[in-house]
Short mmCIF file of N, CA, C and O in Angstrom, two decimals:
data_model
loop_
_atom_site.label_atom_id
_atom_site.label_comp_id
_atom_site.label_asym_id
_atom_site.label_seq_id
_atom_site.Cartn_x
_atom_site.Cartn_y
_atom_site.Cartn_z
N MET O 1233 -33.78 47.32 24.54
CA MET O 1233 -33.53 46.01 24.68
C MET O 1233 -34.73 45.16 24.21
O MET O 1233 -34.89 44.39 23.64
N TYR O 1234 -35.80 45.55 24.44
CA TYR O 1234 -37.42 44.55 24.49
C TYR O 1234 -37.93 45.43 22.80
O TYR O 1234 -38.98 44.88 22.51
N GLY O 1235 -37.33 46.17 22.11
CA GLY O 1235 -37.84 46.43 20.96
C GLY O 1235 -38.12 45.69 19.59
O GLY O 1235 -39.15 45.52 19.23
N LYS O 1236 -36.98 44.38 20.02
CA LYS O 1236 -37.85 43.04 19.52
C LYS O 1236 -38.63 42.22 19.48
O LYS O 1236 -39.07 41.04 19.11
N ILE O 1237 -38.87 42.23 20.77
CA ILE O 1237 -40.21 41.50 21.34
C ILE O 1237 -42.04 41.50 20.78
O ILE O 1237 -41.82 43.34 21.21
N GLU O 1238 -42.47 40.90 20.04
CA GLU O 1238 -44.07 41.78 19.73
C GLU O 1238 -44.76 40.67 20.33
O GLU O 1238 -44.46 39.21 20.54
N ARG O 1239 -45.91 40.74 20.41
CA ARG O 1239 -47.15 39.72 21.04
C ARG O 1239 -47.53 39.32 19.58
O ARG O 1239 -47.68 39.63 18.93
N CYS O 1240 -47.61 38.09 20.05
CA CYS O 1240 -47.50 37.02 18.63
C CYS O 1240 -48.84 36.15 18.91
O CYS O 1240 -49.02 35.47 20.02
N PHE O 1241 -49.64 35.79 18.16
CA PHE O 1241 -50.63 35.00 17.45
C PHE O 1241 -50.69 33.49 16.74
O PHE O 1241 -51.53 33.19 16.46
N ASP O 1242 -49.25 33.96 16.12
CA ASP O 1242 -48.84 33.14 14.86
C ASP O 1242 -48.61 31.48 15.89
O ASP O 1242 -47.66 31.05 15.94
N TYR O 1243 -49.77 30.82 16.09
CA TYR O 1243 -49.33 29.60 17.12
C TYR O 1243 -48.86 28.84 16.49
O TYR O 1243 -48.17 27.85 16.70
N GLU O 1244 -49.48 28.19 14.36
CA GLU O 1244 -48.64 27.46 14.20
C GLU O 1244 -47.06 27.66 13.98
O GLU O 1244 -45.79 26.51 13.94
N ALA O 1245 -46.52 29.07 13.55
CA ALA O 1245 -45.15 29.30 13.42
C ALA O 1245 -44.49 29.13 14.87
O ALA O 1245 -43.28 28.55 15.18
N LEU O 1246 -45.32 29.26 16.28
CA LEU O 1246 -44.76 28.91 17.20
C LEU O 1246 -44.09 27.62 17.52
O LEU O 1246 -43.28 27.13 18.78
N THR O 1247 -45.87 26.76 17.66
CA THR O 1247 -45.89 25.42 17.63
C THR O 1247 -44.69 25.23 16.89
O THR O 1247 -43.96 23.66 17.38
N ALA O 1248 -43.93 24.99 15.66
CA ALA O 1248 -42.87 24.72 14.94
C ALA O 1248 -41.85 25.46 16.07
O ALA O 1248 -40.75 23.93 15.81
N VAL O 1249 -41.34 26.38 16.46
CA VAL O 1249 -40.44 26.51 17.17
C VAL O 1249 -40.59 25.63 18.43
O VAL O 1249 -39.05 25.32 19.26
N TRP O 1250 -41.59 25.47 18.92
CA TRP O 1250 -41.46 24.55 20.41
C TRP O 1250 -41.12 23.34 19.96
O TRP O 1250 -40.28 22.48 21.14
N LEU O 1251 -41.45 22.46 18.61
CA LEU O 1251 -41.05 21.40 18.64
C LEU O 1251 -39.68 21.11 18.31
O LEU O 1251 -38.75 20.38 18.75
N GLU O 1252 -39.48 22.10 17.47
CA GLU O 1252 -37.30 22.11 17.10
C GLU O 1252 -36.56 22.39 18.75
O GLU O 1252 -35.83 21.11 19.27
N SER O 1253 -36.96 23.19 19.55
CA SER O 1253 -36.74 23.34 20.76
C SER O 1253 -36.52 21.97 21.85
O SER O 1253 -35.87 21.73 22.47
N VAL O 1254 -38.11 21.20 21.49
CA VAL O 1254 -38.53 20.54 22.62
C VAL O 1254 -37.43 19.23 22.22
O VAL O 1254 -36.77 18.30 22.88
N ARG O 1255 -37.04 18.85 20.49
CA ARG O 1255 -36.54 17.94 20.34
C ARG O 1255 -34.68 18.07 20.95
O ARG O 1255 -34.16 17.17 21.01
N ALA O 1256 -34.44 19.33 20.78
CA ALA O 1256 -32.52 19.45 21.01
C ALA O 1256 -33.09 19.32 22.70
O ALA O 1256 -31.39 19.22 23.09
N THR O 1257 -33.92 20.02 23.38
CA THR O 1257 -33.77 19.80 24.93
C THR O 1257 -34.26 19.26 25.90
O THR O 1257 -34.05 19.01 27.50
N HIS O 1258 -35.44 18.50 25.21
CA HIS O 1258 -35.88 16.90 26.09
C HIS O 1258 -35.87 15.82 25.95
O HIS O 1258 -37.03 15.53 25.46
N GLY O 1259 -34.68 15.58 26.07
CA GLY O 1259 -34.69 13.61 25.39
C GLY O 1259 -35.25 13.36 26.58
O GLY O 1259 -35.26 11.80 25.91
N PHE O 1260 -35.60 13.17 27.48
CA PHE O 1260 -36.29 12.64 28.46
C PHE O 1260 -37.63 12.47 28.15
O PHE O 1260 -38.46 11.40 28.52
N LEU O 1261 -38.12 13.14 27.25
CA LEU O 1261 -39.62 12.90 26.86
C LEU O 1261 -39.68 11.51 25.56
O LEU O 1261 -38.57 11.31 24.89
N SER O 1262 -40.57 10.63 26.24
CA SER O 1262 -40.67 10.00 24.93
C SER O 1262 -41.24 10.64 23.12
O SER O 1262 -42.09 11.53 23.15
N GLU O 1263 -41.35 9.19 22.31
CA GLU O 1263 -41.64 10.29 21.29
C GLU O 1263 -43.12 10.38 20.95
O GLU O 1263 -43.90 11.16 21.09
N GLU O 1264 -44.06 9.49 22.09
CA GLU O 1264 -45.63 9.71 21.69
C GLU O 1264 -45.88 10.73 22.87
O GLU O 1264 -46.94 11.47 22.62
N ASP O 1265 -45.29 11.20 23.65
CA ASP O 1265 -45.39 12.52 24.95
C ASP O 1265 -44.90 13.13 24.12
O ASP O 1265 -45.66 14.76 24.46
N ILE O 1266 -43.95 13.64 23.17
CA ILE O 1266 -43.95 14.60 22.51
C ILE O 1266 -44.82 14.90 21.44
O ILE O 1266 -45.41 16.56 21.35
N GLU O 1267 -45.76 14.03 20.47
CA GLU O 1267 -46.93 13.78 20.12
C GLU O 1267 -47.92 14.25 20.85
O GLU O 1267 -48.56 15.35 20.65
N PHE O 1268 -48.18 13.87 22.14
CA PHE O 1268 -49.47 14.39 23.21
C PHE O 1268 -49.44 15.70 23.28
O PHE O 1268 -50.13 16.43 23.20
N TYR O 1269 -48.32 16.18 23.30
CA TYR O 1269 -48.20 17.71 23.85
C TYR O 1269 -48.23 18.84 22.66
O TYR O 1269 -48.63 19.77 23.17
N HIS O 1270 -47.48 17.71 21.49
CA HIS O 1270 -47.37 18.96 20.69
C HIS O 1270 -48.99 18.88 19.89
O HIS O 1270 -49.09 19.89 19.55
N ASP O 1271 -50.07 18.27 20.16
CA ASP O 1271 -51.12 18.28 19.46
C ASP O 1271 -52.17 19.25 20.71
O ASP O 1271 -52.97 20.25 20.21
N ARG O 1272 -51.51 19.52 22.08
CA ARG O 1272 -52.04 20.29 22.92
C ARG O 1272 -51.66 21.67 22.64
O ARG O 1272 -52.30 22.80 23.06
N ILE O 1273 -50.31 22.13 22.51
CA ILE O 1273 -49.49 23.38 22.46
C ILE O 1273 -51.04 24.28 21.94
O ILE O 1273 -50.92 25.14 22.29
N PRO O 1274 -51.05 24.08 20.43
CA PRO O 1274 -51.70 25.19 19.78
C PRO O 1274 -53.10 25.38 20.13
O PRO O 1274 -53.62 26.86 20.23
N SER O 1275 -53.94 24.06 20.49
CA SER O 1275 -55.23 24.29 20.99
C SER O 1275 -55.67 24.26 22.16
O SER O 1275 -56.72 25.22 22.86
N SER O 1276 -54.57 24.06 23.35
CA SER O 1276 -55.06 23.85 24.75
C SER O 1276 -54.11 25.24 25.09
O SER O 1276 -54.85 25.91 26.38
N TYR O 1277 -53.02 24.95 24.92
CA TYR O 1277 -51.77 25.86 25.87
C TYR O 1277 -52.10 27.44 25.45
O TYR O 1277 -51.73 28.18 26.13
N MET O 1278 -51.61 27.36 24.24
CA MET O 1278 -51.41 28.81 23.63
C MET O 1278 -52.44 29.90 23.75
O MET O 1278 -52.34 31.00 24.22
N PRO O 1279 -53.50 29.61 23.78
CA PRO O 1279 -54.70 30.60 23.70
C PRO O 1279 -54.72 30.72 25.34
O PRO O 1279 -55.72 32.12 25.51
N CYS O 1280 -53.90 29.71 25.88
CA CYS O 1280 -54.64 30.10 27.76
C CYS O 1280 -53.46 31.67 28.12
O CYS O 1280 -53.27 31.62 29.24
N VAL O 1281 -52.48 31.61 27.48
CA VAL O 1281 -51.51 32.72 28.07
C VAL O 1281 -51.51 33.86 26.76
O VAL O 1281 -51.91 33.80 25.64
N GLU O 1282 -50.44 34.90 27.26
CA GLU O 1282 -49.93 35.96 26.39
C GLU O 1282 -48.51 35.32 26.04
O GLU O 1282 -48.18 35.06 26.69
N LEU O 1283 -48.89 35.29 24.70
CA LEU O 1283 -47.47 34.76 23.75
C LEU O 1283 -47.09 36.12 23.55
O LEU O 1283 -47.24 37.10 22.83
N TYR O 1284 -45.31 36.66 23.50
CA TYR O 1284 -44.45 36.97 23.17
C TYR O 1284 -43.29 36.35 22.30
O TYR O 1284 -42.70 35.43 22.53
N ALA O 1285 -42.97 37.23 21.47
CA ALA O 1285 -42.06 36.15 20.46
C ALA O 1285 -40.95 37.17 20.09
O ALA O 1285 -41.09 38.57 19.62
N ALA O 1286 -40.08 36.49 19.60
CA ALA O 1286 -38.78 37.37 19.01
C ALA O 1286 -38.43 36.68 17.75
O ALA O 1286 -38.58 35.62 17.26
N ARG O 1287 -37.67 37.76 16.65
CA ARG O 1287 -37.50 37.38 15.84
C ARG O 1287 -36.17 36.67 14.99
O ARG O 1287 -35.19 37.97 16.01
N ASP O 1288 -35.45 36.28 14.79
CA ASP O 1288 -34.16 36.23 14.03
C ASP O 1288 -33.80 37.01 13.08
O ASP O 1288 -34.34 38.00 12.73
N SER O 1289 -32.52 37.25 12.68
CA SER O 1289 -32.24 38.09 11.43
C SER O 1289 -32.33 37.93 10.43
O SER O 1289 -32.67 38.98 9.23
N ARG O 1290 -33.49 37.14 10.16
CA ARG O 1290 -34.16 36.92 8.59
C ARG O 1290 -35.58 37.01 9.00
O ARG O 1290 -36.32 37.09 8.14
N GLY O 1291 -35.98 37.73 10.12
CA GLY O 1291 -37.38 37.87 10.31
C GLY O 1291 -38.49 37.19 10.61
O GLY O 1291 -39.62 37.22 10.75
N ALA O 1292 -37.59 35.22 10.97
CA ALA O 1292 -38.38 34.71 11.06
C ALA O 1292 -38.57 34.19 12.96
O ALA O 1292 -37.97 34.84 13.62
N TRP O 1293 -39.73 33.88 13.72
CA TRP O 1293 -39.65 33.53 14.53
C TRP O 1293 -39.09 32.57 15.13
O TRP O 1293 -38.78 31.25 14.71
N CYS O 1294 -37.98 32.92 15.84
CA CYS O 1294 -37.58 31.80 16.48
C CYS O 1294 -37.05 31.53 18.21
O CYS O 1294 -36.66 30.88 18.77
N ALA O 1295 -38.55 32.38 18.91
CA ALA O 1295 -38.03 32.15 20.75
C ALA O 1295 -39.55 32.58 21.06
O ALA O 1295 -39.98 34.05 20.18
N PHE O 1296 -40.06 32.01 21.82
CA PHE O 1296 -41.55 32.85 22.32
C PHE O 1296 -41.54 32.35 24.14
O PHE O 1296 -40.73 31.56 24.01
N ILE O 1297 -42.29 33.18 24.69
CA ILE O 1297 -42.39 33.22 26.11
C ILE O 1297 -44.23 33.13 26.01
O ILE O 1297 -44.40 33.77 25.55
N GLY O 1298 -44.78 32.23 27.10
CA GLY O 1298 -45.85 32.60 27.45
C GLY O 1298 -46.24 32.82 28.83
O GLY O 1298 -45.74 31.98 29.47
N LEU O 1299 -46.39 33.74 29.32
CA LEU O 1299 -47.31 34.40 30.28
C LEU O 1299 -48.25 34.25 30.63
O LEU O 1299 -49.50 34.48 29.88
N SER O 1300 -48.64 34.00 32.09
CA SER O 1300 -49.77 33.88 32.74
C SER O 1300 -49.92 34.98 33.67
O SER O 1300 -48.60 36.22 33.47
N GLU O 1301 -50.84 35.82 34.31
CA GLU O 1301 -50.94 36.42 35.44
C GLU O 1301 -49.79 36.88 36.15
O GLU O 1301 -49.32 37.82 36.40
N ASP O 1302 -49.02 35.51 36.92
CA ASP O 1302 -48.12 35.46 37.59
C ASP O 1302 -47.03 34.65 36.96
O ASP O 1302 -45.76 34.66 38.30
N MET O 1303 -47.41 34.16 36.22
CA MET O 1303 -45.74 33.05 36.07
C MET O 1303 -45.44 33.09 34.75
O MET O 1303 -46.54 33.23 33.60
N VAL O 1304 -44.39 32.63 34.13
CA VAL O 1304 -43.74 32.30 33.11
C VAL O 1304 -44.49 30.94 32.75
O VAL O 1304 -44.25 29.48 33.58
N GLU O 1305 -45.15 30.38 31.29
CA GLU O 1305 -45.74 28.71 31.48
C GLU O 1305 -45.18 28.20 30.44
O GLU O 1305 -44.90 27.27 30.32
N MET O 1306 -44.28 29.00 29.47
CA MET O 1306 -43.43 28.28 28.28
C MET O 1306 -42.43 29.25 28.17
O MET O 1306 -42.82 30.24 28.02
N LEU O 1307 -41.21 28.65 27.69
CA LEU O 1307 -40.12 29.52 27.07
C LEU O 1307 -39.40 28.91 26.61
O LEU O 1307 -38.64 27.64 26.60
N PHE O 1308 -39.06 29.03 25.15
CA PHE O 1308 -38.64 27.84 23.95
C PHE O 1308 -38.05 28.50 22.94
O PHE O 1308 -38.24 29.78 22.22
N VAL O 1309 -36.60 28.09 22.44
CA VAL O 1309 -35.77 29.12 21.64
C VAL O 1309 -35.41 28.02 20.79
O VAL O 1309 -35.25 26.64 21.17
N ARG O 1310 -35.22 28.51 19.30
CA ARG O 1310 -35.32 27.43 18.62
C ARG O 1310 -33.24 26.85 18.53
O ARG O 1310 -32.46 27.50 18.93
N PRO O 1311 -32.88 25.68 18.56
CA PRO O 1311 -31.75 25.33 18.38
C PRO O 1311 -30.78 25.67 17.97
O PRO O 1311 -29.64 26.37 18.47
N ASP O 1312 -30.65 26.80 16.99
CA ASP O 1312 -29.95 27.40 15.86
C ASP O 1312 -29.63 28.25 16.77
O ASP O 1312 -28.45 29.00 15.96
N VAL O 1313 -30.18 29.03 17.60
CA VAL O 1313 -30.04 30.53 18.46
C VAL O 1313 -29.90 30.12 19.36
O VAL O 1313 -30.08 31.20 19.81
N MET O 1314 -30.30 29.22 20.05
CA MET O 1314 -30.17 29.19 21.66
C MET O 1314 -28.44 29.45 21.69
O MET O 1314 -27.13 29.95 20.90
N ARG O 1315 -28.30 29.81 23.25
CA ARG O 1315 -27.25 31.05 23.55
C ARG O 1315 -26.82 32.40 22.84
O ARG O 1315 -25.75 32.46 23.05
N MET O 1316 -27.89 33.01 21.98
CA MET O 1316 -27.68 34.17 21.55
C MET O 1316 -28.35 35.52 22.17
O MET O 1316 -28.45 36.54 21.62
N GLY O 1317 -28.81 34.80 23.15
CA GLY O 1317 -29.61 36.18 23.87
C GLY O 1317 -31.18 36.15 23.61
O GLY O 1317 -31.84 36.65 25.14
N TYR O 1318 -31.46 35.43 23.71
CA TYR O 1318 -33.29 35.26 22.77
C TYR O 1318 -33.83 35.11 24.32
O TYR O 1318 -34.94 35.20 24.64
N GLY O 1319 -33.29 33.73 25.20
CA GLY O 1319 -34.08 33.16 26.03
C GLY O 1319 -33.89 34.73 27.56
O GLY O 1319 -34.76 34.67 27.81
N THR O 1320 -32.98 35.02 27.03
CA THR O 1320 -32.80 36.26 28.21
C THR O 1320 -33.22 36.99 27.90
O THR O 1320 -33.79 37.76 29.05
N MET O 1321 -33.33 37.82 26.68
CA MET O 1321 -34.12 38.80 26.41
C MET O 1321 -35.54 38.76 26.73
O MET O 1321 -36.09 39.50 27.48
N LEU O 1322 -36.31 37.38 26.75
CA LEU O 1322 -37.59 36.94 26.48
C LEU O 1322 -37.78 37.22 28.13
O LEU O 1322 -39.13 37.70 28.74
N LEU O 1323 -36.72 36.72 29.04
CA LEU O 1323 -37.23 36.32 30.50
C LEU O 1323 -37.28 37.50 30.77
O LEU O 1323 -37.64 38.02 32.05
N GLY O 1324 -36.31 38.24 30.80
CA GLY O 1324 -35.68 39.85 31.10
C GLY O 1324 -37.35 40.59 30.77
O GLY O 1324 -37.76 41.47 32.02
N PHE O 1325 -37.75 40.43 29.81
CA PHE O 1325 -38.70 41.05 29.70
C PHE O 1325 -40.23 40.97 30.40
O PHE O 1325 -40.65 41.42 30.81
N ALA O 1326 -40.24 39.70 30.63
CA ALA O 1326 -41.63 39.04 31.47
C ALA O 1326 -41.08 39.43 33.13
O ALA O 1326 -42.01 39.65 34.01
N THR O 1327 -40.10 39.31 33.74
CA THR O 1327 -39.35 40.03 35.44
C THR O 1327 -39.74 40.96 35.10
O THR O 1327 -40.21 41.86 36.33
N GLU O 1328 -38.39 41.73 34.02
CA GLU O 1328 -38.34 43.50 34.48
C GLU O 1328 -40.13 44.13 34.18
O GLU O 1328 -40.37 45.78 34.56
N GLU O 1329 -40.92 43.88 32.98
CA GLU O 1329 -41.52 44.74 32.50
C GLU O 1329 -43.14 44.16 32.77
O GLU O 1329 -44.03 45.34 33.13
N LYS O 1330 -43.32 42.49 33.03
CA LYS O 1330 -44.44 41.85 33.91
C LYS O 1330 -44.32 41.75 34.74
O LYS O 1330 -45.82 41.26 35.17
N GLY O 1331 -42.84 42.11 35.57
CA GLY O 1331 -43.12 41.59 37.06
C GLY O 1331 -43.54 40.40 37.16
O GLY O 1331 -44.00 39.34 38.71
N ILE O 1332 -43.15 39.35 36.28
CA ILE O 1332 -43.30 37.51 36.50
C ILE O 1332 -42.25 37.16 37.67
O ILE O 1332 -41.09 37.62 37.48
N ARG O 1333 -42.57 36.49 38.29
CA ARG O 1333 -41.41 36.02 39.60
C ARG O 1333 -41.76 34.86 39.59
O ARG O 1333 -41.28 34.06 40.19
N LYS O 1334 -42.42 33.76 39.07
CA LYS O 1334 -43.04 32.09 38.97
C LYS O 1334 -42.44 31.50 37.53
O LYS O 1334 -42.69 32.07 36.89
N VAL O 1335 -41.94 30.14 38.00
CA VAL O 1335 -41.80 29.64 36.84
C VAL O 1335 -41.49 27.67 37.13
O VAL O 1335 -40.93 27.75 37.86
N ASP O 1336 -42.44 27.00 36.25
CA ASP O 1336 -42.37 25.77 36.71
C ASP O 1336 -41.04 25.19 35.40
O ASP O 1336 -41.15 25.60 34.33
N VAL O 1337 -40.51 24.13 35.89
CA VAL O 1337 -39.37 23.77 34.88
C VAL O 1337 -39.58 22.57 35.04
O VAL O 1337 -39.61 21.52 36.31
N ASN O 1338 -39.38 21.08 34.04
CA ASN O 1338 -38.98 19.82 34.34
C ASN O 1338 -37.59 19.93 34.97
O ASN O 1338 -36.79 20.35 34.53
N GLU O 1339 -37.80 18.86 35.85
CA GLU O 1339 -36.19 18.54 36.58
C GLU O 1339 -35.56 17.59 35.73
O GLU O 1339 -34.61 18.52 36.06
N GLN O 1340 -35.93 16.82 34.88
CA GLN O 1340 -35.00 16.79 33.98
C GLN O 1340 -34.33 17.35 32.78
O GLN O 1340 -33.12 17.24 31.98
N ASN O 1341 -35.04 19.10 32.23
CA ASN O 1341 -34.51 19.37 31.87
C ASN O 1341 -33.16 20.76 32.47
O ASN O 1341 -33.67 21.68 32.97
N THR O 1342 -32.12 19.99 32.86
CA THR O 1342 -31.14 20.63 33.56
C THR O 1342 -30.62 21.92 33.16
O THR O 1342 -30.34 22.78 33.81
N GLY O 1343 -30.57 21.78 31.64
CA GLY O 1343 -30.34 23.31 30.99
C GLY O 1343 -30.87 24.28 31.11
O GLY O 1343 -30.71 25.34 31.59
N ALA O 1344 -32.03 24.03 31.48
CA ALA O 1344 -33.06 24.88 31.57
C ALA O 1344 -33.44 25.75 32.91
O ALA O 1344 -33.30 26.78 33.25
N LEU O 1345 -33.01 24.66 33.90
CA LEU O 1345 -33.27 24.66 35.11
C LEU O 1345 -32.01 25.58 35.71
O LEU O 1345 -31.95 26.51 36.28
N ALA O 1346 -30.51 25.23 34.88
CA ALA O 1346 -29.46 26.03 34.79
C ALA O 1346 -29.42 27.57 34.40
O ALA O 1346 -29.21 28.55 35.12
N PHE O 1347 -30.85 27.61 33.70
CA PHE O 1347 -30.76 29.21 32.83
C PHE O 1347 -31.95 30.06 33.91
O PHE O 1347 -31.05 31.13 34.20
N TYR O 1348 -32.51 29.51 34.19
CA TYR O 1348 -33.32 30.24 34.85
C TYR O 1348 -32.52 30.12 36.74
O TYR O 1348 -32.53 31.87 37.30
N LYS O 1349 -31.89 29.05 37.14
CA LYS O 1349 -31.07 29.70 38.52
C LYS O 1349 -29.77 31.21 38.10
O LYS O 1349 -29.64 31.33 38.72
N ARG O 1350 -29.37 30.61 36.77
CA ARG O 1350 -28.52 31.85 36.84
C ARG O 1350 -28.70 33.20 36.82
O ARG O 1350 -28.80 34.35 36.57
N HIS O 1351 -30.40 33.29 36.17
CA HIS O 1351 -31.40 34.76 36.09
C HIS O 1351 -31.70 34.72 37.80
O HIS O 1351 -33.07 35.60 37.98
N GLY O 1352 -31.49 34.06 38.56
CA GLY O 1352 -31.93 35.14 40.43
C GLY O 1352 -33.03 33.86 40.46
O GLY O 1352 -33.57 34.53 41.81
N PHE O 1353 -33.77 32.69 40.08
CA PHE O 1353 -34.63 32.09 40.29
C PHE O 1353 -33.69 30.62 41.20
O PHE O 1353 -32.73 30.28 41.40
N THR O 1354 -34.80 30.75 42.24
CA THR O 1354 -34.48 29.31 43.19
C THR O 1354 -35.76 28.30 43.04
O THR O 1354 -36.98 28.68 43.05
N ALA O 1355 -35.26 27.34 43.76
CA ALA O 1355 -36.63 26.06 43.98
C ALA O 1355 -37.09 26.05 45.00
O ALA O 1355 -36.69 27.23 46.34
N ALA O 1356 -38.75 26.39 44.95
CA ALA O 1356 -39.46 26.80 46.07
C ALA O 1356 -40.22 25.42 46.42
O ALA O 1356 -41.13 25.65 47.22
N GLY O 1357 -40.19 24.13 45.71
CA GLY O 1357 -40.84 22.90 45.77
C GLY O 1357 -41.07 22.06 44.52
O GLY O 1357 -40.15 22.82 43.53
N ARG O 1358 -41.56 21.32 44.66
CA ARG O 1358 -41.65 19.90 43.47
C ARG O 1358 -42.97 19.18 43.74
O ARG O 1358 -43.25 18.97 44.69
N ASP O 1359 -43.11 18.75 42.41
CA ASP O 1359 -44.22 18.03 41.72
C ASP O 1359 -43.86 16.69 41.72
O ASP O 1359 -42.81 17.14 40.45
N ALA O 1360 -43.69 15.82 41.85
CA ALA O 1360 -43.94 14.19 41.47
C ALA O 1360 -44.03 14.47 39.89
O ALA O 1360 -43.84 13.51 38.88
N VAL O 1361 -45.63 14.78 39.07
CA VAL O 1361 -45.75 14.62 37.76
C VAL O 1361 -45.95 16.08 37.29
O VAL O 1361 -46.07 17.06 38.04
N ASP O 1362 -46.64 16.16 35.96
CA ASP O 1362 -46.32 17.31 35.46
C ASP O 1362 -47.65 18.17 35.51
O ASP O 1362 -48.55 16.70 36.21
N SER O 1363 -48.32 19.01 34.91
CA SER O 1363 -50.04 19.25 35.22
C SER O 1363 -50.79 18.46 34.14
O SER O 1363 -52.05 18.11 34.51
N GLU O 1364 -50.04 17.25 33.52
CA GLU O 1364 -51.05 16.25 32.92
C GLU O 1364 -51.10 15.08 33.31
O GLU O 1364 -51.69 14.22 32.71
N GLY O 1365 -50.58 15.01 34.42
CA GLY O 1365 -50.27 13.73 35.33
C GLY O 1365 -49.43 12.95 35.04
O GLY O 1365 -49.54 11.84 35.40
N LYS O 1366 -48.27 13.29 34.05
CA LYS O 1366 -47.08 12.38 33.57
C LYS O 1366 -46.28 12.42 34.51
O LYS O 1366 -45.58 13.51 35.05
N SER O 1367 -45.51 11.40 34.59
CA SER O 1367 -44.36 11.50 35.49
C SER O 1367 -43.18 11.99 34.81
O SER O 1367 -41.82 11.26 34.90
N TYR O 1368 -43.17 13.23 35.02
CA TYR O 1368 -42.27 14.49 34.73
C TYR O 1368 -41.85 15.48 35.49
O TYR O 1368 -42.74 16.30 35.88
N PRO O 1369 -41.04 15.15 36.81
CA PRO O 1369 -40.87 15.89 38.22
C PRO O 1369 -40.96 17.08 37.73
O PRO O 1369 -40.47 17.94 36.65
N ILE O 1370 -41.68 18.09 38.00
CA ILE O 1370 -41.52 19.60 37.70
C ILE O 1370 -41.23 20.37 39.24
O ILE O 1370 -41.28 20.07 40.42
N ILE O 1371 -40.06 21.09 39.04
CA ILE O 1371 -39.55 21.81 40.15
C ILE O 1371 -40.35 23.32 40.09
O ILE O 1371 -40.35 24.07 38.78
N HIS O 1372 -40.98 23.99 41.09
CA HIS O 1372 -41.03 25.37 41.11
C HIS O 1372 -40.28 26.44 41.69
O HIS O 1372 -39.30 26.13 42.74
N LEU O 1373 -40.06 27.26 40.58
CA LEU O 1373 -38.83 28.50 40.72
C LEU O 1373 -39.69 29.16 40.96
O LEU O 1373 -40.69 30.13 40.57
N THR O 1374 -39.15 30.63 41.92
CA THR O 1374 -39.13 31.82 42.35
C THR O 1374 -38.31 32.53 42.15
O THR O 1374 -37.21 32.26 42.75
N LYS O 1375 -38.20 33.53 41.87
CA LYS O 1375 -37.53 34.96 42.12
C LYS O 1375 -37.87 36.20 42.99
O LYS O 1375 -38.87 36.64 43.07
N PRO O 1376 -36.74 36.45 44.09
CA PRO O 1376 -37.59 37.54 44.90
C PRO O 1376 -38.07 38.81 44.03
O PRO O 1376 -36.87 39.19 43.51
#
């Protein structure tokens, strides 16, 4: 099942996936904040995680996951392939192959929250601001 997952260092291509995904799923973010995070994704965030990605039927990167030692740090899927199993495949890789049991989700991203809950994660805490101190509440999820 995980044969299509590859370690990836193509920050430019994955940042493009990130941007498409965020524009489709993060309607709560201002354009200013999208640009704020967009500038940091390839330079500050991606170098700090192990990135794994999946390609679509044309061979283009379409989804990726970023993992730290014990946590899913990021999971983004291009809108045109959402609900096709790429997110589930990447999350399964993280939990089954890498033993990851934690993820943080923007509280306003109800689709992502529902996705993780469908995959056995439950709320374990909440912060009123994100890691950058911006007023986007974060839900901490864990999986037994």
